[in-house]
Amino acid sequence: MSDLKDMSTEMYRAWETSMTTWWDAILDDPQFIKGMGDNLSMQSRARKGYEDQVDKTMESMHLPSRKDVVRLARIASLLEDKVLGLEDTLLDQNDALGRVEKESLQARVDAAEALVTVQDRLANIDAKLDALTEAIAGLSTAPAKKAPARSRSRSRKSTAKPADAAADSKES
Amino acid sequence: MPSLLGRTVQTAKFLAADPVLTAKTGQTPHEIVFRMGKSALRFFPADPEVEARRPVLISMPLINTWTIFDLLPGRSVVAKLTAAGIPVYLVDWGRPGEEDEARELSYYIDDVLGRMFDRARRHASKHYDTTELDAIGYCVGGTFLSVHLARNPEQAIRSAFVATPIDFHSSERLARWANPESFPLDTLIDSVGNYPADLMRTSFAWLKPSGQTAKWVGLWERIDQDGFPELWAALEQWSGDNVDFPGEAYREYVQRCYFDNALMTGGWVLGTQAVDLSKAKTPALVISASRDHIAPPAACGGLEKAWGAPCEVKTIRGGHVGICVGSTLAATLIEWFTQPEA
């Protein structure tokens, strides 16, 4: 049985090869191609003639023709185009709003961060001021003990200057 | 191994249960975090047990549903990315209707992708505390992503382009078909408005006619292989579920990419700004499939020549769709997005 199948397959292959060669010669023949085109042209004209006739008949019976239905569908699709155009605009506006929202959020985050930085710096300045105040307070108590020593040294120095020496001599 | 008859009966039984209609794709848990017109931004959270990585935004092709990146459990690119800790935001373009006929290509490349990146970034900033994203583009979704990233290099840190055609003149048969001499682009769009999904499906089927029989033979041959029939049904459901390509956007796409090959040669002004891939600053990984007949490796490799930032090229074994359900693609993407920054 398998031999019979193989034989039929072989026969088919041989037939297919010869048919393919035959078809190739026909289908690539310029005259055949021209004839096919002419036939197509004739058929499409006939179809148009038939459809026009159907439309005219419908019109004469005051019934909506295929053309009327197509016209309505075309208006609907043009309207849809306009709606899509509006949708595009809305989406673009939404994108722009999203960008503004994102930027304003970023600006708020930046402002909050800046505030924190300023507060930190103020705290630092405060701390430094406190340290300075303490230092000044420490200084204001220290000069009371040191002042006499400074005047002593100045009197020691004054003895060395000629003008002061003259004054000293007048006093004496 | 079942007999020839047994295999045939098994295949017939499987098909009788209408598996293509009942296949459940897109099962990885996710939520829609943003809607714009028909488009939706689907969010697949990363596995909380794994260290979260940079989220990635995936731009899926406008001509199919998004579920090819989440086809079945165990075959899901998004599930593998989230398991590796990569949160996924997936751009599902939805099903454009006739009211979208007049939408220009710049609406999809600049407005929709721009808003998807914006909302994914806002969502990621709330949930993952990051505003950085990576990006993946698959097929036409990758072509759109390449233009968007070249114009807005700040949108992604890294990018990966999976089976993404850039050098359209190297798209082999598709490029031969989509040429101004034979393809009635203006007549078609002026007549039918949106490029119809059924025409898209038929065109892809005719690109490789042998694929139509090969898929049935493949099912018959592998009907007893564990998980294969389910995968086959899910792939069939997905490949049969094309969506209409908005007319004016399609006109500009085919004119600039297929007719002019403007991503390689320049001279394309989309909206009010020139398209110039050399202005890209995002490191890119180009992943092409070795047997891709929609975006062959040569067409994907165009990015390496045109991209203004470092670009690495890898080729994975498989076809345009097959690489999405194999394990190599997810592993390659995870490796690319988790490698340390240069």
Short mmCIF file of C-alpha atoms in Angstrom, two decimals:
data_model
loop_
_atom_site.label_atom_id
_atom_site.label_comp_id
_atom_site.label_asym_id
_atom_site.label_seq_id
_atom_site.Cartn_x
_atom_site.Cartn_y
_atom_site.Cartn_z
CA MET A 1 0.00 0.00 0.00
CA SER A 2 2.87 2.29 0.83
CA ASP A 3 4.25 1.63 -2.67
CA LEU A 4 0.96 2.75 -4.13
CA LYS A 5 1.07 5.97 -2.09
CA ASP A 6 4.68 6.59 -3.13
CA MET A 7 3.76 5.97 -6.73
CA SER A 8 0.79 8.35 -6.61
CA THR A 9 2.92 10.99 -4.88
CA GLU A 10 5.59 10.60 -7.53
CA MET A 11 2.98 10.89 -10.28
CA TYR A 12 1.60 14.01 -8.66
CA ARG A 13 5.05 15.59 -8.37
CA ALA A 14 5.73 14.93 -12.06
CA TRP A 15 2.34 16.39 -13.00
CA GLU A 16 2.94 19.42 -10.75
CA THR A 17 6.33 20.10 -12.34
CA SER A 18 4.97 19.93 -15.86
CA MET A 19 1.94 22.06 -14.95
CA THR A 20 4.15 24.64 -13.26
CA THR A 21 6.28 24.93 -16.40
CA TRP A 22 3.15 25.27 -18.52
CA TRP A 23 1.57 27.86 -16.20
CA ASP A 24 4.82 29.83 -15.97
CA ALA A 25 4.95 30.14 -19.75
CA ILE A 26 1.33 31.36 -19.87
CA LEU A 27 1.29 33.64 -16.84
CA ASP A 28 4.49 35.44 -17.80
CA ASP A 29 3.48 35.91 -21.43
CA PRO A 30 3.03 39.66 -22.08
CA GLN A 31 0.05 38.99 -24.33
CA PHE A 32 -1.70 37.00 -21.62
CA ILE A 33 -0.95 39.72 -19.07
CA LYS A 34 -2.35 42.37 -21.44
CA GLY A 35 -5.45 40.26 -22.02
CA MET A 36 -5.91 39.82 -18.28
CA GLY A 37 -5.70 43.62 -17.82
CA ASP A 38 -8.21 44.26 -20.60
CA ASN A 39 -10.58 41.73 -19.11
CA LEU A 40 -10.26 43.31 -15.68
CA SER A 41 -10.91 46.72 -17.14
CA MET A 42 -14.02 45.49 -18.95
CA GLN A 43 -15.35 43.69 -15.87
CA SER A 44 -14.84 46.68 -13.60
CA ARG A 45 -16.67 48.96 -16.08
CA ALA A 46 -19.51 46.47 -16.25
CA ARG A 47 -19.70 46.34 -12.46
CA LYS A 48 -19.79 50.12 -12.24
CA GLY A 49 -22.55 50.21 -14.85
CA TYR A 50 -24.57 47.69 -12.90
CA GLU A 51 -24.09 49.50 -9.58
CA ASP A 52 -25.05 52.84 -11.14
CA GLN A 53 -28.17 51.25 -12.54
CA VAL A 54 -29.12 49.82 -9.13
CA ASP A 55 -28.61 53.25 -7.57
CA LYS A 56 -30.80 54.90 -10.22
CA THR A 57 -33.54 52.33 -9.66
CA MET A 58 -33.47 52.89 -5.90
CA GLU A 59 -33.55 56.65 -6.47
CA SER A 60 -36.55 56.37 -8.78
CA MET A 61 -38.36 54.42 -6.07
CA HIS A 62 -37.46 57.11 -3.50
CA LEU A 63 -35.44 54.63 -1.51
CA PRO A 64 -32.01 55.33 -0.06
CA SER A 65 -29.38 54.08 -2.47
CA ARG A 66 -25.99 52.58 -1.66
CA LYS A 67 -24.42 55.94 -2.46
CA ASP A 68 -26.61 57.65 0.16
CA VAL A 69 -25.58 55.14 2.82
CA VAL A 70 -21.92 55.54 1.87
CA ARG A 71 -22.27 59.34 2.04
CA LEU A 72 -23.69 59.08 5.56
CA ALA A 73 -20.95 56.69 6.65
CA ARG A 74 -18.35 59.06 5.20
CA ILE A 75 -19.80 61.97 7.20
CA ALA A 76 -19.69 59.80 10.33
CA SER A 77 -16.06 58.90 9.74
CA LEU A 78 -15.17 62.57 9.09
CA LEU A 79 -16.86 63.44 12.38
CA GLU A 80 -14.87 60.73 14.07
CA ASP A 81 -11.69 62.25 12.63
CA LYS A 82 -12.65 65.56 14.22
CA VAL A 83 -13.36 63.88 17.56
CA LEU A 84 -9.96 62.20 17.36
CA GLY A 85 -8.38 65.57 16.63
CA LEU A 86 -10.03 66.93 19.78
CA GLU A 87 -8.85 63.88 21.72
CA ASP A 88 -5.31 64.59 20.52
CA THR A 89 -5.58 68.19 21.69
CA LEU A 90 -6.94 67.08 25.07
CA LEU A 91 -4.16 64.55 25.49
CA ASP A 92 -1.56 67.18 24.58
CA GLN A 93 -3.12 69.62 27.07
CA ASN A 94 -3.15 66.88 29.66
CA ASP A 95 0.53 66.22 28.96
CA ALA A 96 1.29 69.93 29.31
CA LEU A 97 -0.68 70.07 32.59
CA GLY A 98 1.17 67.01 33.81
CA ARG A 99 4.47 68.70 33.01
CA VAL A 100 3.40 71.90 34.82
CA GLU A 101 2.20 69.85 37.79
CA LYS A 102 5.49 67.97 37.86
CA GLU A 103 7.47 71.20 37.60
CA SER A 104 5.40 72.89 40.34
CA LEU A 105 5.82 69.85 42.57
CA GLN A 106 9.55 69.94 41.93
CA ALA A 107 9.57 73.66 42.68
CA ARG A 108 7.77 73.01 45.98
CA VAL A 109 10.24 70.29 46.86
CA ASP A 110 13.13 72.62 45.95
CA ALA A 111 11.59 75.43 48.05
CA ALA A 112 11.11 73.10 51.04
CA GLU A 113 14.70 71.89 50.69
CA ALA A 114 15.92 75.49 50.46
CA LEU A 115 13.93 76.37 53.59
CA VAL A 116 15.50 73.49 55.47
CA THR A 117 18.96 74.62 54.32
CA VAL A 118 18.27 78.21 55.40
CA GLN A 119 16.98 76.96 58.75
CA ASP A 120 20.14 74.89 59.19
CA ARG A 121 22.30 77.86 58.34
CA LEU A 122 20.32 80.06 60.74
CA ALA A 123 20.77 77.45 63.44
CA ASN A 124 24.50 77.46 62.71
CA ILE A 125 24.62 81.24 62.85
CA ASP A 126 22.64 81.14 66.12
CA ALA A 127 25.11 78.67 67.56
CA LYS A 128 28.03 80.84 66.47
CA LEU A 129 26.36 83.95 67.90
CA ASP A 130 25.81 82.13 71.19
CA ALA A 131 29.45 81.14 71.24
CA LEU A 132 30.46 84.74 70.49
CA THR A 133 28.15 86.10 73.20
CA GLU A 134 29.68 83.70 75.65
CA ALA A 135 33.14 84.70 74.56
CA ILE A 136 32.29 88.41 74.90
CA ALA A 137 30.77 87.78 78.30
CA GLY A 138 33.97 85.98 79.28
CA LEU A 139 36.04 88.94 78.04
CA SER A 140 33.94 91.56 79.91
CA THR A 141 34.80 89.90 83.27
CA ALA A 142 38.52 89.33 82.46
CA PRO A 143 39.60 93.05 81.72
CA ALA A 144 38.78 94.13 85.37
CA LYS A 145 41.66 92.00 86.72
CA LYS A 146 44.10 92.78 83.94
CA ALA A 147 43.65 96.61 83.72
CA PRO A 148 46.07 97.58 86.53
CA ALA A 149 48.85 95.55 85.07
CA ARG A 150 48.40 97.37 81.75
CA SER A 151 48.67 100.82 83.47
CA ARG A 152 51.74 99.69 85.29
CA SER A 153 53.49 98.73 82.24
CA ARG A 154 52.46 102.00 80.56
CA SER A 155 54.06 103.98 83.50
CA ARG A 156 57.15 101.91 83.17
CA LYS A 157 57.36 102.73 79.52
CA SER A 158 56.67 106.46 80.15
CA THR A 159 59.82 106.79 82.22
CA ALA A 160 61.82 106.01 79.19
CA LYS A 161 60.35 108.81 77.03
CA PRO A 162 62.12 112.30 77.25
CA ALA A 163 58.86 114.32 77.27
CA ASP A 164 57.49 112.31 80.12
CA ALA A 165 60.78 112.56 81.91
CA ALA A 166 60.60 116.35 81.71
CA ALA A 167 57.12 116.33 83.17
CA ASP A 168 58.30 114.07 85.93
CA SER A 169 61.10 116.51 86.71
CA LYS A 170 58.64 119.46 86.84
CA GLU A 171 56.49 117.54 89.29
CA SER A 172 59.44 116.82 91.43
CA MET B 1 0.25 4.92 8.82
CA PRO B 2 -3.26 4.87 7.27
CA SER B 3 -3.84 3.15 3.94
CA LEU B 4 -4.42 5.09 0.74
CA LEU B 5 -8.17 4.67 1.13
CA GLY B 6 -8.01 5.27 4.88
CA ARG B 7 -6.13 8.52 4.31
CA THR B 8 -8.69 9.63 1.75
CA VAL B 9 -11.60 8.80 4.09
CA GLN B 10 -9.88 10.61 6.97
CA THR B 11 -9.39 13.70 4.77
CA ALA B 12 -13.00 13.60 3.62
CA LYS B 13 -14.25 13.28 7.22
CA PHE B 14 -12.08 16.18 8.30
CA LEU B 15 -13.34 18.40 5.48
CA ALA B 16 -16.95 17.39 6.07
CA ALA B 17 -16.81 18.99 9.52
CA ASP B 18 -16.20 22.37 7.82
CA PRO B 19 -12.91 23.00 9.64
CA VAL B 20 -12.08 26.17 7.71
CA LEU B 21 -15.22 27.93 8.91
CA THR B 22 -14.85 26.77 12.51
CA ALA B 23 -11.09 27.32 12.94
CA LYS B 24 -10.43 29.58 15.91
CA THR B 25 -7.64 32.04 15.26
CA GLY B 26 -6.39 34.99 17.32
CA GLN B 27 -6.83 33.30 20.70
CA THR B 28 -4.00 34.93 22.67
CA PRO B 29 -5.59 37.09 25.41
CA HIS B 30 -5.44 40.77 24.58
CA GLU B 31 -7.43 44.00 24.75
CA ILE B 32 -8.14 46.81 22.34
CA VAL B 33 -6.62 49.98 23.78
CA PHE B 34 -7.42 52.40 20.96
CA ARG B 35 -9.67 52.63 17.92
CA MET B 36 -9.39 54.96 14.95
CA GLY B 37 -11.96 54.48 12.24
CA LYS B 38 -11.84 50.81 11.31
CA SER B 39 -8.37 50.38 12.78
CA ALA B 40 -7.67 49.11 16.27
CA LEU B 41 -4.62 48.92 18.49
CA ARG B 42 -4.52 45.50 20.13
CA PHE B 43 -2.42 45.12 23.27
CA PHE B 44 -0.93 41.76 24.27
CA PRO B 45 0.63 42.07 27.76
CA ALA B 46 4.02 40.52 28.44
CA ASP B 47 4.27 37.44 30.63
CA PRO B 48 4.51 38.93 34.15
CA GLU B 49 6.79 36.06 35.24
CA VAL B 50 9.48 37.22 32.80
CA GLU B 51 11.54 40.39 32.97
CA ALA B 52 9.68 42.99 30.87
CA ARG B 53 11.48 44.18 27.74
CA ARG B 54 10.88 47.19 25.52
CA PRO B 55 7.37 46.98 23.97
CA VAL B 56 7.02 46.43 20.25
CA LEU B 57 4.43 47.80 17.81
CA ILE B 58 3.49 45.53 14.91
CA SER B 59 2.16 46.94 11.65
CA MET B 60 0.15 44.24 9.89
CA PRO B 61 -0.71 44.23 6.18
CA LEU B 62 -3.78 46.16 5.09
CA ILE B 63 -4.84 43.41 2.68
CA ASN B 64 -5.44 40.61 5.23
CA THR B 65 -6.57 40.20 8.79
CA TRP B 66 -4.06 40.47 11.66
CA THR B 67 -4.56 36.90 12.90
CA ILE B 68 -1.68 35.44 10.86
CA PHE B 69 0.58 36.61 13.72
CA ASP B 70 -1.65 34.82 16.23
CA LEU B 71 -2.97 31.92 14.18
CA LEU B 72 -3.14 29.09 16.71
CA PRO B 73 -1.76 28.35 20.18
CA GLY B 74 1.85 27.25 19.67
CA ARG B 75 1.87 28.91 16.23
CA SER B 76 1.55 32.48 17.40
CA VAL B 77 4.28 35.08 16.88
CA VAL B 78 2.71 37.47 19.40
CA ALA B 79 2.39 34.75 22.05
CA LYS B 80 6.08 33.88 21.65
CA LEU B 81 7.08 37.56 21.88
CA THR B 82 5.00 38.13 25.04
CA ALA B 83 6.38 34.92 26.58
CA ALA B 84 9.86 36.41 26.09
CA GLY B 85 8.77 39.50 28.06
CA ILE B 86 8.06 41.73 25.06
CA PRO B 87 4.68 43.51 25.35
CA VAL B 88 3.03 43.71 21.92
CA TYR B 89 0.90 46.48 20.40
CA LEU B 90 -0.56 45.24 17.15
CA VAL B 91 -2.06 47.53 14.50
CA ASP B 92 -5.19 45.88 13.13
CA TRP B 93 -6.33 47.92 10.12
CA GLY B 94 -9.81 46.44 10.27
CA ARG B 95 -12.06 46.17 7.22
CA PRO B 96 -12.24 49.39 5.23
CA GLY B 97 -15.66 50.06 3.75
CA GLU B 98 -16.87 52.08 0.79
CA GLU B 99 -16.82 55.23 2.90
CA ASP B 100 -13.03 54.83 3.04
CA GLU B 101 -12.60 54.91 -0.76
CA ALA B 102 -11.28 58.47 -0.70
CA ARG B 103 -8.79 57.87 2.10
CA GLU B 104 -5.32 58.56 0.81
CA LEU B 105 -2.23 56.55 1.60
CA SER B 106 -0.90 59.31 3.85
CA TYR B 107 -3.96 58.80 6.08
CA TYR B 108 -2.81 55.25 6.83
CA ILE B 109 0.94 55.87 6.90
CA ASP B 110 1.01 59.24 8.68
CA ASP B 111 -2.27 59.62 10.58
CA VAL B 112 -3.19 56.09 11.63
CA LEU B 113 0.32 54.76 12.24
CA GLY B 114 1.31 58.04 13.93
CA ARG B 115 -1.64 57.87 16.33
CA MET B 116 -1.07 54.15 16.96
CA PHE B 117 2.53 54.85 17.98
CA ASP B 118 1.35 57.74 20.17
CA ARG B 119 -1.32 55.71 21.98
CA ALA B 120 0.95 52.68 22.35
CA ARG B 121 3.60 54.95 23.87
CA ARG B 122 1.11 56.48 26.31
CA HIS B 123 -0.15 53.01 27.29
CA ALA B 124 3.40 51.66 27.70
CA SER B 125 4.39 54.64 29.82
CA LYS B 126 1.57 53.82 32.27
CA HIS B 127 2.04 50.05 32.31
CA TYR B 128 5.75 49.55 31.72
CA ASP B 129 7.16 52.94 32.69
CA THR B 130 8.76 53.44 29.29
CA THR B 131 8.04 55.62 26.29
CA GLU B 132 10.42 53.73 24.00
CA LEU B 133 9.08 51.29 21.44
CA ASP B 134 10.45 48.88 18.87
CA ALA B 135 8.59 48.14 15.64
CA ILE B 136 7.82 45.19 13.37
CA GLY B 137 6.23 45.38 9.93
CA TYR B 138 4.88 42.44 7.97
CA CYS B 139 4.32 42.48 4.19
CA VAL B 140 2.57 45.71 3.10
CA GLY B 141 2.40 46.69 6.77
CA GLY B 142 6.20 46.71 6.70
CA THR B 143 6.24 48.90 3.60
CA PHE B 144 3.97 51.39 5.39
CA LEU B 145 6.12 51.18 8.51
CA SER B 146 9.36 51.81 6.58
CA VAL B 147 7.93 55.03 5.12
CA HIS B 148 6.57 56.11 8.52
CA LEU B 149 9.87 55.45 10.33
CA ALA B 150 11.90 57.23 7.65
CA ARG B 151 9.69 60.29 8.23
CA ASN B 152 9.55 59.89 12.02
CA PRO B 153 12.83 58.27 13.11
CA GLU B 154 12.09 58.96 16.80
CA GLN B 155 9.14 56.54 16.83
CA ALA B 156 11.14 53.32 17.26
CA ILE B 157 14.47 52.30 18.72
CA ARG B 158 14.81 49.16 16.56
CA SER B 159 12.76 47.78 13.73
CA ALA B 160 12.27 44.51 11.90
CA PHE B 161 10.71 44.09 8.47
CA VAL B 162 9.25 40.66 7.76
CA ALA B 163 8.63 39.70 4.11
CA THR B 164 8.38 43.39 3.29
CA PRO B 165 8.68 44.40 -0.36
CA ILE B 166 10.76 47.54 -0.91
CA ASP B 167 12.35 47.01 -4.32
CA PHE B 168 9.03 46.32 -6.04
CA HIS B 169 10.55 45.81 -9.47
CA SER B 170 12.20 42.70 -8.05
CA SER B 171 8.82 41.21 -7.12
CA GLU B 172 9.05 38.78 -10.06
CA ARG B 173 5.60 37.81 -11.42
CA LEU B 174 3.71 40.35 -9.33
CA ALA B 175 5.89 43.13 -10.79
CA ARG B 176 5.32 41.80 -14.32
CA TRP B 177 1.58 41.86 -13.77
CA ALA B 178 1.43 45.21 -12.00
CA ASN B 179 2.90 47.32 -14.77
CA PRO B 180 1.28 50.45 -16.23
CA GLU B 181 0.94 48.96 -19.75
CA SER B 182 -1.26 46.05 -18.73
CA PHE B 183 -2.78 46.81 -15.33
CA PRO B 184 -5.80 49.14 -15.64
CA LEU B 185 -5.27 50.81 -12.28
CA ASP B 186 -7.20 54.02 -12.89
CA THR B 187 -10.12 52.34 -14.68
CA LEU B 188 -10.36 49.79 -11.91
CA ILE B 189 -10.35 52.26 -9.00
CA ASP B 190 -12.59 54.77 -10.79
CA SER B 191 -15.09 51.97 -11.43
CA VAL B 192 -15.10 49.86 -8.29
CA GLY B 193 -13.82 52.26 -5.62
CA ASN B 194 -11.98 50.00 -3.20
CA TYR B 195 -9.81 47.25 -4.65
CA PRO B 196 -12.06 44.24 -3.95
CA ALA B 197 -10.92 41.54 -1.54
CA ASP B 198 -12.11 38.73 -3.82
CA LEU B 199 -10.01 40.09 -6.68
CA MET B 200 -7.03 40.28 -4.36
CA ARG B 201 -7.56 36.67 -3.30
CA THR B 202 -7.88 35.49 -6.91
CA SER B 203 -4.76 37.40 -7.96
CA PHE B 204 -2.68 35.80 -5.22
CA ALA B 205 -4.03 32.36 -6.12
CA TRP B 206 -3.12 32.86 -9.78
CA LEU B 207 0.39 34.00 -8.89
CA LYS B 208 1.19 30.36 -8.17
CA PRO B 209 -1.55 28.14 -9.61
CA SER B 210 0.16 24.90 -8.59
CA GLY B 211 -0.24 26.03 -4.96
CA GLN B 212 -3.98 25.49 -5.26
CA THR B 213 -3.59 21.76 -5.87
CA ALA B 214 -0.52 21.45 -3.65
CA LYS B 215 -2.48 22.55 -0.58
CA TRP B 216 -5.07 19.77 -1.03
CA VAL B 217 -2.39 17.18 -1.70
CA GLY B 218 -0.51 18.46 1.35
CA LEU B 219 -3.60 17.95 3.51
CA TRP B 220 -4.13 14.44 2.19
CA GLU B 221 -0.48 13.55 2.74
CA ARG B 222 -0.28 14.91 6.27
CA ILE B 223 -3.82 14.29 7.51
CA ASP B 224 -2.49 11.95 10.23
CA GLN B 225 0.21 14.35 11.39
CA ASP B 226 -0.54 15.75 14.84
CA GLY B 227 -1.83 19.33 14.61
CA PHE B 228 -1.39 19.66 10.84
CA PRO B 229 -5.08 19.50 9.80
CA GLU B 230 -5.92 22.24 12.35
CA LEU B 231 -3.07 24.39 11.06
CA TRP B 232 -4.17 23.77 7.46
CA ALA B 233 -7.75 24.84 8.27
CA ALA B 234 -6.62 27.97 10.12
CA LEU B 235 -4.34 28.96 7.24
CA GLU B 236 -7.14 28.37 4.75
CA GLN B 237 -9.45 30.56 6.78
CA TRP B 238 -6.89 33.34 6.98
CA SER B 239 -5.84 33.24 3.32
CA GLY B 240 -9.48 33.32 2.22
CA ASP B 241 -10.23 36.31 4.44
CA ASN B 242 -8.79 39.23 2.49
CA VAL B 243 -10.11 42.73 3.03
CA ASP B 244 -10.84 45.53 0.56
CA PHE B 245 -7.94 47.92 -0.06
CA PRO B 246 -9.17 51.54 0.13
CA GLY B 247 -9.31 52.83 -3.46
CA GLU B 248 -7.29 56.05 -3.42
CA ALA B 249 -4.69 54.54 -1.10
CA TYR B 250 -4.41 51.55 -3.45
CA ARG B 251 -4.03 53.84 -6.47
CA GLU B 252 -1.11 55.66 -4.87
CA TYR B 253 0.44 52.45 -3.50
CA VAL B 254 0.46 50.65 -6.87
CA GLN B 255 1.41 53.78 -8.82
CA ARG B 256 4.35 54.68 -6.58
CA CYS B 257 5.54 51.26 -5.45
CA TYR B 258 4.85 48.93 -8.40
CA PHE B 259 4.81 51.31 -11.36
CA ASP B 260 7.52 53.79 -10.28
CA ASN B 261 9.44 51.68 -7.73
CA ALA B 262 9.69 54.99 -5.89
CA LEU B 263 11.04 53.57 -2.62
CA MET B 264 14.23 52.76 -4.51
CA THR B 265 14.31 55.57 -7.06
CA GLY B 266 12.79 58.44 -5.06
CA GLY B 267 10.54 61.22 -6.30
CA TRP B 268 7.51 60.25 -4.22
CA VAL B 269 5.78 62.99 -2.28
CA LEU B 270 3.31 61.45 0.18
CA GLY B 271 0.98 64.01 1.72
CA THR B 272 3.19 67.06 1.84
CA GLN B 273 6.50 65.36 2.50
CA ALA B 274 8.94 63.48 0.28
CA VAL B 275 9.41 59.77 0.94
CA ASP B 276 13.09 59.13 1.48
CA LEU B 277 14.14 55.90 3.21
CA SER B 278 17.73 57.15 3.43
CA LYS B 279 16.55 59.51 6.20
CA ALA B 280 15.82 56.54 8.48
CA LYS B 281 17.81 56.41 11.71
CA THR B 282 16.40 53.21 13.22
CA PRO B 283 18.57 50.06 12.98
CA ALA B 284 16.63 47.53 10.94
CA LEU B 285 16.48 43.79 10.49
CA VAL B 286 15.15 42.51 7.16
CA ILE B 287 13.68 39.00 7.32
CA SER B 288 12.78 37.45 4.00
CA ALA B 289 11.35 34.02 3.18
CA SER B 290 13.36 31.80 0.83
CA ARG B 291 10.31 30.64 -1.18
CA ASP B 292 8.31 33.87 -1.07
CA HIS B 293 6.53 34.54 -4.38
CA ILE B 294 4.78 37.70 -3.14
CA ALA B 295 7.76 39.51 -1.60
CA PRO B 296 10.82 37.58 -2.88
CA PRO B 297 14.13 38.00 -1.02
CA ALA B 298 15.40 40.37 -3.73
CA ALA B 299 12.38 42.66 -3.23
CA CYS B 300 12.85 42.62 0.58
CA GLY B 301 16.61 43.15 0.26
CA GLY B 302 15.94 46.54 -1.34
CA LEU B 303 15.67 47.97 2.16
CA GLU B 304 19.36 47.33 2.77
CA LYS B 305 20.20 49.58 -0.18
CA ALA B 306 17.68 52.30 0.59
CA TRP B 307 17.66 52.42 4.41
CA GLY B 308 19.62 55.26 6.01
CA ALA B 309 20.59 53.33 9.15
CA PRO B 310 22.39 50.03 9.84
CA CYS B 311 20.48 47.17 8.25
CA GLU B 312 20.89 43.43 8.75
CA VAL B 313 19.39 40.88 6.33
CA LYS B 314 18.31 37.34 7.19
CA THR B 315 16.52 34.76 5.07
CA ILE B 316 14.33 32.13 6.69
CA ARG B 317 13.29 28.88 4.99
CA GLY B 318 9.64 28.97 3.97
CA GLY B 319 7.02 30.88 2.04
CA HIS B 320 5.42 34.29 2.53
CA VAL B 321 2.83 32.99 4.98
CA GLY B 322 4.58 29.83 6.15
CA ILE B 323 7.31 31.74 8.01
CA CYS B 324 4.68 33.30 10.26
CA VAL B 325 3.58 29.94 11.65
CA GLY B 326 7.03 28.42 12.00
CA SER B 327 9.24 28.83 15.06
CA THR B 328 12.22 30.52 13.38
CA LEU B 329 10.57 33.90 12.81
CA ALA B 330 9.64 34.49 16.45
CA ALA B 331 13.08 33.29 17.64
CA THR B 332 14.83 35.63 15.17
CA LEU B 333 12.68 38.58 16.25
CA ILE B 334 13.27 37.89 19.95
CA GLU B 335 17.01 37.63 19.39
CA TRP B 336 17.01 40.94 17.47
CA PHE B 337 14.98 42.87 20.02
CA THR B 338 16.68 41.50 23.12
CA GLN B 339 20.30 41.87 22.05
CA PRO B 340 22.23 44.51 24.01
CA GLU B 341 22.29 48.04 22.63
CA ALA B 342 25.33 48.86 20.51
#
